[in-house]
XYZ file of C-alpha atoms in Angstrom:
438
model
C 14.562 7.169 35.555
C 12.644 9.025 38.181
C 9.448 7.246 39.107
C 6.803 8.737 41.343
C 6.916 7.223 44.810
C 3.945 5.143 45.753
C 2.045 2.073 45.457
C 0.047 0.993 42.545
C 0.244 -2.054 40.346
C -0.972 -1.810 36.761
C -4.584 -2.778 36.263
C -5.885 -3.795 32.938
C -8.674 -5.590 31.238
C -10.210 -4.447 27.994
C -13.800 -5.574 28.020
C -16.721 -4.166 26.093
C -18.654 -1.616 28.082
C -22.379 -2.056 28.663
C -22.821 1.310 27.017
C -21.103 0.178 23.843
C -24.228 -0.609 21.847
C -25.773 2.720 22.852
C -22.633 4.577 21.779
C -22.213 2.852 18.423
C -25.781 1.950 17.649
C -24.791 -0.635 15.054
C -23.299 -3.279 17.344
C -25.118 -5.553 19.746
C -23.599 -6.305 23.138
C -22.396 -9.897 23.112
C -23.066 -12.049 26.123
C -23.945 -11.322 29.696
C -22.208 -8.965 32.062
C -19.404 -10.453 34.121
C -18.685 -9.596 37.707
C -16.424 -6.589 38.029
C -12.715 -7.177 37.927
C -12.548 -6.732 41.685
C -14.261 -10.101 42.007
C -11.923 -11.866 39.586
C -9.106 -14.001 40.852
C -6.042 -11.806 40.630
C -2.528 -11.731 42.060
C -2.068 -9.795 45.268
C -0.748 -6.260 44.684
C 3.008 -6.081 45.002
C 4.397 -3.550 47.451
C 6.945 -1.755 45.289
C 7.603 1.522 43.516
C 4.748 2.153 41.118
C 4.464 4.714 38.369
C 0.785 5.612 38.757
C 0.001 7.682 41.816
C -3.601 8.855 41.701
C -6.938 7.968 40.214
C -8.160 10.605 37.777
C -11.726 10.270 36.499
C -11.840 13.701 34.865
C -12.259 13.965 31.099
C -10.018 17.037 31.070
C -7.096 14.965 29.795
C -9.109 13.536 26.877
C -9.748 15.194 23.497
C -13.150 16.801 23.058
C -13.781 14.449 20.116
C -13.606 11.390 22.396
C -17.005 9.844 22.932
C -18.588 10.305 26.342
C -18.539 6.603 27.192
C -15.457 4.380 26.884
C -15.501 1.452 24.520
C -13.162 -0.628 26.633
C -12.040 -0.679 30.218
C -11.922 -2.456 33.534
C -15.220 -1.289 35.038
C -17.973 -3.371 33.487
C -16.787 -6.444 31.645
C -18.707 -8.485 29.136
C -18.098 -11.969 27.881
C -18.413 -12.867 24.226
C -20.289 -15.999 25.290
C -18.535 -18.198 22.753
C -15.364 -18.698 24.794
C -13.191 -18.011 21.761
C -9.449 -18.485 22.057
C -8.887 -14.726 21.848
C -11.332 -14.089 24.687
C -9.698 -16.761 26.827
C -6.188 -15.403 26.369
C -7.471 -11.897 26.934
C -9.058 -13.048 30.160
C -5.706 -14.512 31.224
C -4.113 -11.104 30.642
C -6.889 -9.506 32.684
C -6.188 -11.722 35.682
C -2.600 -10.543 35.641
C -3.359 -6.874 35.340
C -6.828 -5.726 36.365
C -6.160 -5.953 40.088
C -6.162 -2.391 41.406
C -9.160 -0.135 40.864
C -7.058 2.997 41.227
C -5.451 2.281 37.857
C -8.646 1.816 35.894
C -8.933 5.340 34.380
C -5.657 4.764 32.540
C -7.098 1.600 30.994
C -10.157 3.253 29.497
C -10.262 3.511 25.699
C -12.551 5.930 23.845
C -13.591 5.972 20.219
C -13.218 9.285 18.419
C -16.742 10.442 17.574
C -15.680 11.146 13.982
C -14.824 7.491 13.374
C -18.009 5.670 14.382
C -18.609 4.349 10.861
C -15.058 3.059 10.463
C -15.287 1.279 13.795
C -18.548 -0.342 12.766
C -17.060 -1.375 9.408
C -14.024 -3.182 10.779
C -14.735 -4.390 14.317
C -17.023 -7.370 14.806
C -19.931 -7.700 17.244
C -17.528 -9.123 19.834
C -15.341 -5.998 19.648
C -12.422 -7.661 17.846
C -10.780 -6.954 14.509
C -8.995 -9.720 12.607
C -5.902 -7.948 11.267
C -4.645 -4.371 11.544
C -1.625 -2.123 11.753
C -1.407 -0.313 15.100
C 0.179 3.056 15.840
C 0.509 5.106 19.049
C 0.674 8.876 18.768
C 0.311 12.292 20.365
C -0.005 15.752 18.834
C -0.447 19.295 20.108
C -2.823 20.439 17.370
C -3.443 20.668 13.631
C -0.195 20.902 11.705
C 1.853 19.620 14.641
C 5.026 17.911 13.414
C 4.166 14.500 14.861
C 0.597 14.807 13.627
C 1.898 15.353 10.098
C 4.248 12.380 10.347
C 1.374 10.214 11.597
C -0.792 11.502 8.752
C 1.818 10.352 6.233
C 2.083 6.931 7.848
C -1.703 6.543 7.614
C -1.617 7.810 4.021
C 0.981 5.196 3.065
C -1.149 2.430 4.590
C -4.167 3.601 2.582
C -2.106 3.686 -0.611
C -0.574 0.233 -0.281
C -2.267 -1.983 2.315
C -5.493 -3.952 2.219
C -5.761 -3.721 6.017
C -6.961 -0.949 8.356
C -4.792 0.983 10.754
C -5.677 1.753 14.379
C -4.138 4.913 15.828
C -4.280 5.137 19.619
C -3.875 8.748 20.678
C -2.410 9.404 24.134
C -2.575 13.190 23.928
C -5.187 15.767 24.899
C -5.826 16.856 21.298
C -7.727 14.649 18.866
C -5.152 14.848 15.996
C -7.403 16.826 13.606
C -5.068 16.072 10.665
C -6.456 12.531 10.685
C -9.696 13.093 8.802
C -12.261 10.280 8.491
C -13.361 11.401 5.021
C -9.829 11.048 3.708
C -8.946 7.854 5.558
C -11.804 5.317 5.422
C -9.654 2.499 6.845
C -8.470 4.428 9.906
C -9.893 3.929 13.400
C -8.854 6.622 15.886
C -8.991 5.771 19.586
C -8.105 7.857 22.640
C -6.656 6.945 26.025
C -5.373 9.022 28.921
C -1.676 9.751 28.965
C 0.429 8.843 31.948
C 2.002 11.459 34.215
C 5.444 12.658 33.185
C 8.383 10.560 34.248
C 8.226 7.552 31.939
C 9.157 7.323 28.271
C 6.204 8.048 26.005
C 7.268 5.040 23.941
C 5.887 2.645 26.538
C 2.462 3.640 25.221
C 3.287 1.322 22.335
C 2.597 -1.612 24.645
C -0.664 -0.032 25.769
C -1.698 0.387 22.124
C -1.116 -3.325 21.517
C -3.560 -4.139 24.289
C -6.066 -1.373 23.569
C -6.399 -2.034 19.830
C -8.304 -5.306 20.329
C -6.958 -6.907 17.155
C -6.380 -10.635 16.797
C -3.286 -10.090 14.654
C -1.397 -6.819 14.606
C 1.905 -5.120 13.946
C 3.128 -1.958 15.644
C 4.217 0.966 13.472
C 5.825 4.212 14.630
C 4.662 7.568 13.308
C 7.964 8.114 11.479
C 7.452 5.016 9.332
C 6.115 4.666 5.777
C 4.837 1.593 3.940
C 6.696 0.893 0.706
C 4.335 -1.468 -1.111
C 1.519 -3.974 -0.871
C 4.004 -6.824 -0.382
C 4.397 -5.606 3.214
C 0.908 -6.953 3.968
C 2.381 -10.433 4.111
C 3.802 -9.531 7.530
C 0.361 -9.883 9.122
C -0.337 -13.226 7.492
C 3.112 -14.489 8.419
C 2.539 -13.329 12.008
C -0.547 -15.540 12.200
C 1.530 -18.468 10.951
C 4.436 -17.948 13.360
C 2.819 -16.644 16.592
C 0.574 -19.442 17.793
C -0.653 -21.194 20.908
C 2.546 -23.270 20.975
C 4.760 -20.213 20.289
C 2.916 -17.223 21.825
C 5.689 -14.609 21.865
C 5.602 -11.505 19.662
C 8.216 -11.141 16.945
C 10.350 -8.111 16.127
C 12.505 -7.219 13.107
C 16.223 -7.778 13.524
C 18.064 -4.587 14.463
C 21.064 -3.257 12.571
C 22.832 -3.210 15.950
C 23.965 -6.154 17.988
C 23.802 -5.367 21.725
C 24.963 -8.754 22.948
C 27.495 -8.504 25.811
C 29.269 -11.543 24.381
C 30.328 -9.445 21.369
C 32.113 -6.797 23.464
C 35.719 -6.134 22.592
C 35.532 -7.718 19.133
C 35.769 -4.453 17.218
C 32.356 -4.738 15.593
C 31.230 -1.447 14.113
C 27.570 -2.184 14.849
C 27.983 -3.323 18.471
C 26.401 -1.192 21.205
C 26.472 -2.933 24.557
C 23.265 -3.362 26.543
C 23.351 -4.467 30.173
C 20.757 -4.472 32.946
C 20.191 -5.896 36.410
C 19.084 -9.495 35.974
C 19.557 -9.437 32.206
C 19.404 -12.951 30.727
C 21.736 -14.347 28.099
C 20.429 -13.236 24.676
C 18.573 -15.978 22.820
C 18.594 -14.043 19.538
C 19.886 -10.810 18.001
C 18.538 -7.522 19.374
C 15.245 -6.556 17.727
C 13.717 -3.219 16.794
C 10.612 -2.260 18.753
C 8.039 -2.984 16.074
C 6.458 -6.079 17.592
C 3.916 -8.074 15.645
C 1.615 -10.328 17.624
C -1.485 -12.430 17.758
C -3.946 -12.672 20.627
C -1.827 -15.530 21.985
C 0.793 -12.889 22.891
C -1.422 -10.729 25.120
C -0.462 -12.407 28.428
C 3.209 -11.753 27.574
C 2.535 -8.026 27.143
C 0.465 -8.043 30.342
C 3.237 -9.672 32.388
C 5.971 -7.281 31.416
C 3.998 -4.069 31.079
C 2.381 -4.764 34.433
C 5.790 -5.302 36.028
C 7.120 -2.084 34.511
C 4.186 -0.005 35.757
C 4.464 -1.539 39.217
C 8.232 -0.972 39.257
C 8.857 -4.564 40.302
C 10.979 -7.476 39.195
C 9.656 -9.937 36.651
C 11.356 -13.321 36.387
C 14.470 -11.882 38.007
C 14.664 -8.772 35.793
C 14.568 -5.378 37.524
C 12.126 -3.591 35.226
C 12.444 -0.369 37.223
C 15.849 0.226 35.625
C 14.691 -0.414 32.047
C 14.105 2.955 30.421
C 12.637 2.220 26.976
C 10.069 -0.051 25.356
C 12.625 -1.604 23.006
C 14.871 -2.548 25.918
C 11.997 -4.098 27.865
C 10.742 -6.122 24.894
C 14.163 -7.542 24.059
C 15.015 -8.458 27.639
C 11.567 -9.985 28.180
C 11.833 -12.121 25.044
C 15.288 -13.314 26.051
C 14.133 -14.133 29.582
C 11.222 -16.199 28.301
C 13.397 -18.064 25.806
C 11.957 -16.668 22.578
C 13.872 -17.611 19.436
C 11.892 -16.278 16.455
C 12.722 -12.985 14.771
C 11.822 -11.263 11.548
C 14.595 -10.348 9.181
C 15.141 -6.621 8.857
C 12.184 -4.988 7.077
C 12.680 -1.267 7.696
C 15.447 0.857 6.274
C 16.535 4.072 7.952
C 15.133 7.138 6.180
C 13.368 7.065 2.812
C 16.387 7.614 0.557
C 16.661 3.863 -0.067
C 13.528 4.083 -2.246
C 15.474 5.822 -5.035
C 18.976 4.721 -4.015
C 18.449 0.970 -3.504
C 14.883 -0.297 -4.000
C 14.079 0.899 -7.531
C 17.595 0.650 -9.041
C 18.303 -2.660 -7.224
C 21.521 -1.222 -5.880
C 22.908 -3.129 -2.903
C 22.650 -1.262 0.408
C 25.761 -1.090 2.558
C 27.663 -2.134 4.530
C 28.638 -5.578 3.263
C 28.025 -7.994 4.865
C 24.861 -6.108 5.771
C 25.231 -5.396 9.516
C 26.673 -8.826 10.176
C 28.151 -10.261 13.365
C 29.610 -13.726 13.992
C 27.016 -15.229 16.334
C 23.660 -14.930 14.555
C 24.329 -13.320 11.168
C 27.906 -13.952 9.991
C 26.880 -13.267 6.377
C 24.788 -10.211 7.162
C 21.103 -9.664 7.892
C 18.562 -10.426 5.134
C 16.396 -7.451 4.244
C 12.828 -6.924 3.070
C 11.904 -3.498 1.706
C 8.617 -3.210 3.619
C 8.849 0.110 5.470
C 11.015 3.133 5.988
C 11.762 4.209 9.543
C 13.087 7.293 11.311
C 12.730 9.706 8.388
C 12.159 13.075 10.034
C 12.008 15.322 6.925
C 8.405 15.632 5.754
C 9.481 16.724 2.286
C 11.458 13.533 1.753
C 8.519 11.414 2.893
C 6.313 13.207 0.355
C 8.916 12.633 -2.353
C 9.040 8.923 -1.594
C 5.226 8.612 -1.493
C 4.965 10.330 -4.890
C 7.648 8.119 -6.454
C 5.990 4.956 -5.161
C 2.594 6.186 -6.381
C 3.884 6.900 -9.873
C 5.326 3.418 -10.116
C 2.167 1.814 -8.731
C 0.152 3.469 -11.509
C 2.334 2.021 -14.273
C 2.305 -1.466 -15.771
C 5.936 -2.080 -14.845
C 6.768 -5.066 -12.675
C 7.317 -4.203 -9.013
C 10.921 -3.994 -7.846
C 12.428 -7.022 -6.144
C 11.606 -6.588 -2.474
C 14.149 -8.870 -0.758
C 17.932 -8.696 -0.492
C 20.725 -10.808 0.968
C 24.421 -11.231 0.253
C 24.509 -8.838 -2.720
C 21.501 -10.408 -4.463
C 17.916 -9.204 -4.890
C 14.958 -11.606 -4.840
C 11.309 -11.396 -5.856
C 10.144 -13.454 -2.856
C 11.470 -14.480 0.520
C 10.931 -18.120 -0.458
C 13.549 -17.683 -3.186
C 15.946 -16.090 -0.714
C 15.317 -18.859 1.820
C 15.996 -21.540 -0.792
C 19.462 -20.086 -1.326
C 20.071 -19.635 2.433
C 18.120 -22.297 4.377
C 19.861 -21.789 7.736
C 18.905 -18.198 8.443
C 18.220 -17.015 12.004
C 15.289 -14.891 10.839
C 12.303 -15.150 8.542
C 9.810 -13.036 6.593
């Protein structure tokens, strides 16, 4: 991957701007102003290849619907005054990242002016939201393909979830397809995109940090929620990701990428190697991390290393080309051991082929391998993923809506070893030694 030559280390701290109460009107600024991040204790900048090259203060790269003052950024920091656990861990992330003033424009976050009421409804006076789904996106205009996919993701959340969704837009257009009148539980934020040369998918990590949610789960634009049972993922994240276990969790991938499985003839093995790669501590995960505020320093460590183009704990992040690769390697290096079972099927065809008729998905055992899942990977029908045909997404949404409006019992949402279950607790009772949970 070609990185721009130069110098900078990622800077980051999301604090509430002094102008916040003037912008929103309905929120009071909490606490007194801190010293600027320049005065905070921070690690010395590392002399290495950095992705960011220049400081750009212009609003030309922001949508016209972005408010004039940023909600969050590195410039003027405020303290909640109550020293909550989420503020303390956030401050720890700030010390790691908000070290170089040249990077600050890329850490500014703006509320879309159409979504002031939604922001006021869901974010507290301290600028935090308790639980939310989080998406990162970019579109070139109304009717853009990715805008329409994002619209359908947001629609599925509004149909099935009790929780809001935060979309962080990294493009220059405000995604007009996302209309506040239609989506009352959507909050649309804007941040500057990075220069070309790095995978757009790394903005997923920025969205985690920018969303300011205590508990969140990352969703891609080509995903669709299947039913209200998927909401349990956020509650379960709060139970699993704690002060004593602060690492984010990802759903188990259908692939195993473990070098130790090379040469064994596994149909779902796709080798992953990198400079300084640790021994895998669990099966490869898909890049839909769920997290609590305890995880923010983890994201800061590894995203900061990637932006600076430096090593982190012996791993050469410069050579890691995608967000999924970085997250897996980082979790292995730090000794993480918790993973979600698979909860996203490829495409939406499973809705009518497997979910409603309770027809076992293939292969059998379901994407197994001898080390972690010799009997296959347990599955929860929470989301679809990677469906690129808009017509099929609409078909699935309509089928799910028709069923939701009937009195019929919901389909069984969990599957393992050729058996469907109503709850994961039932599945776990039959298989107590699983290497994943839901």
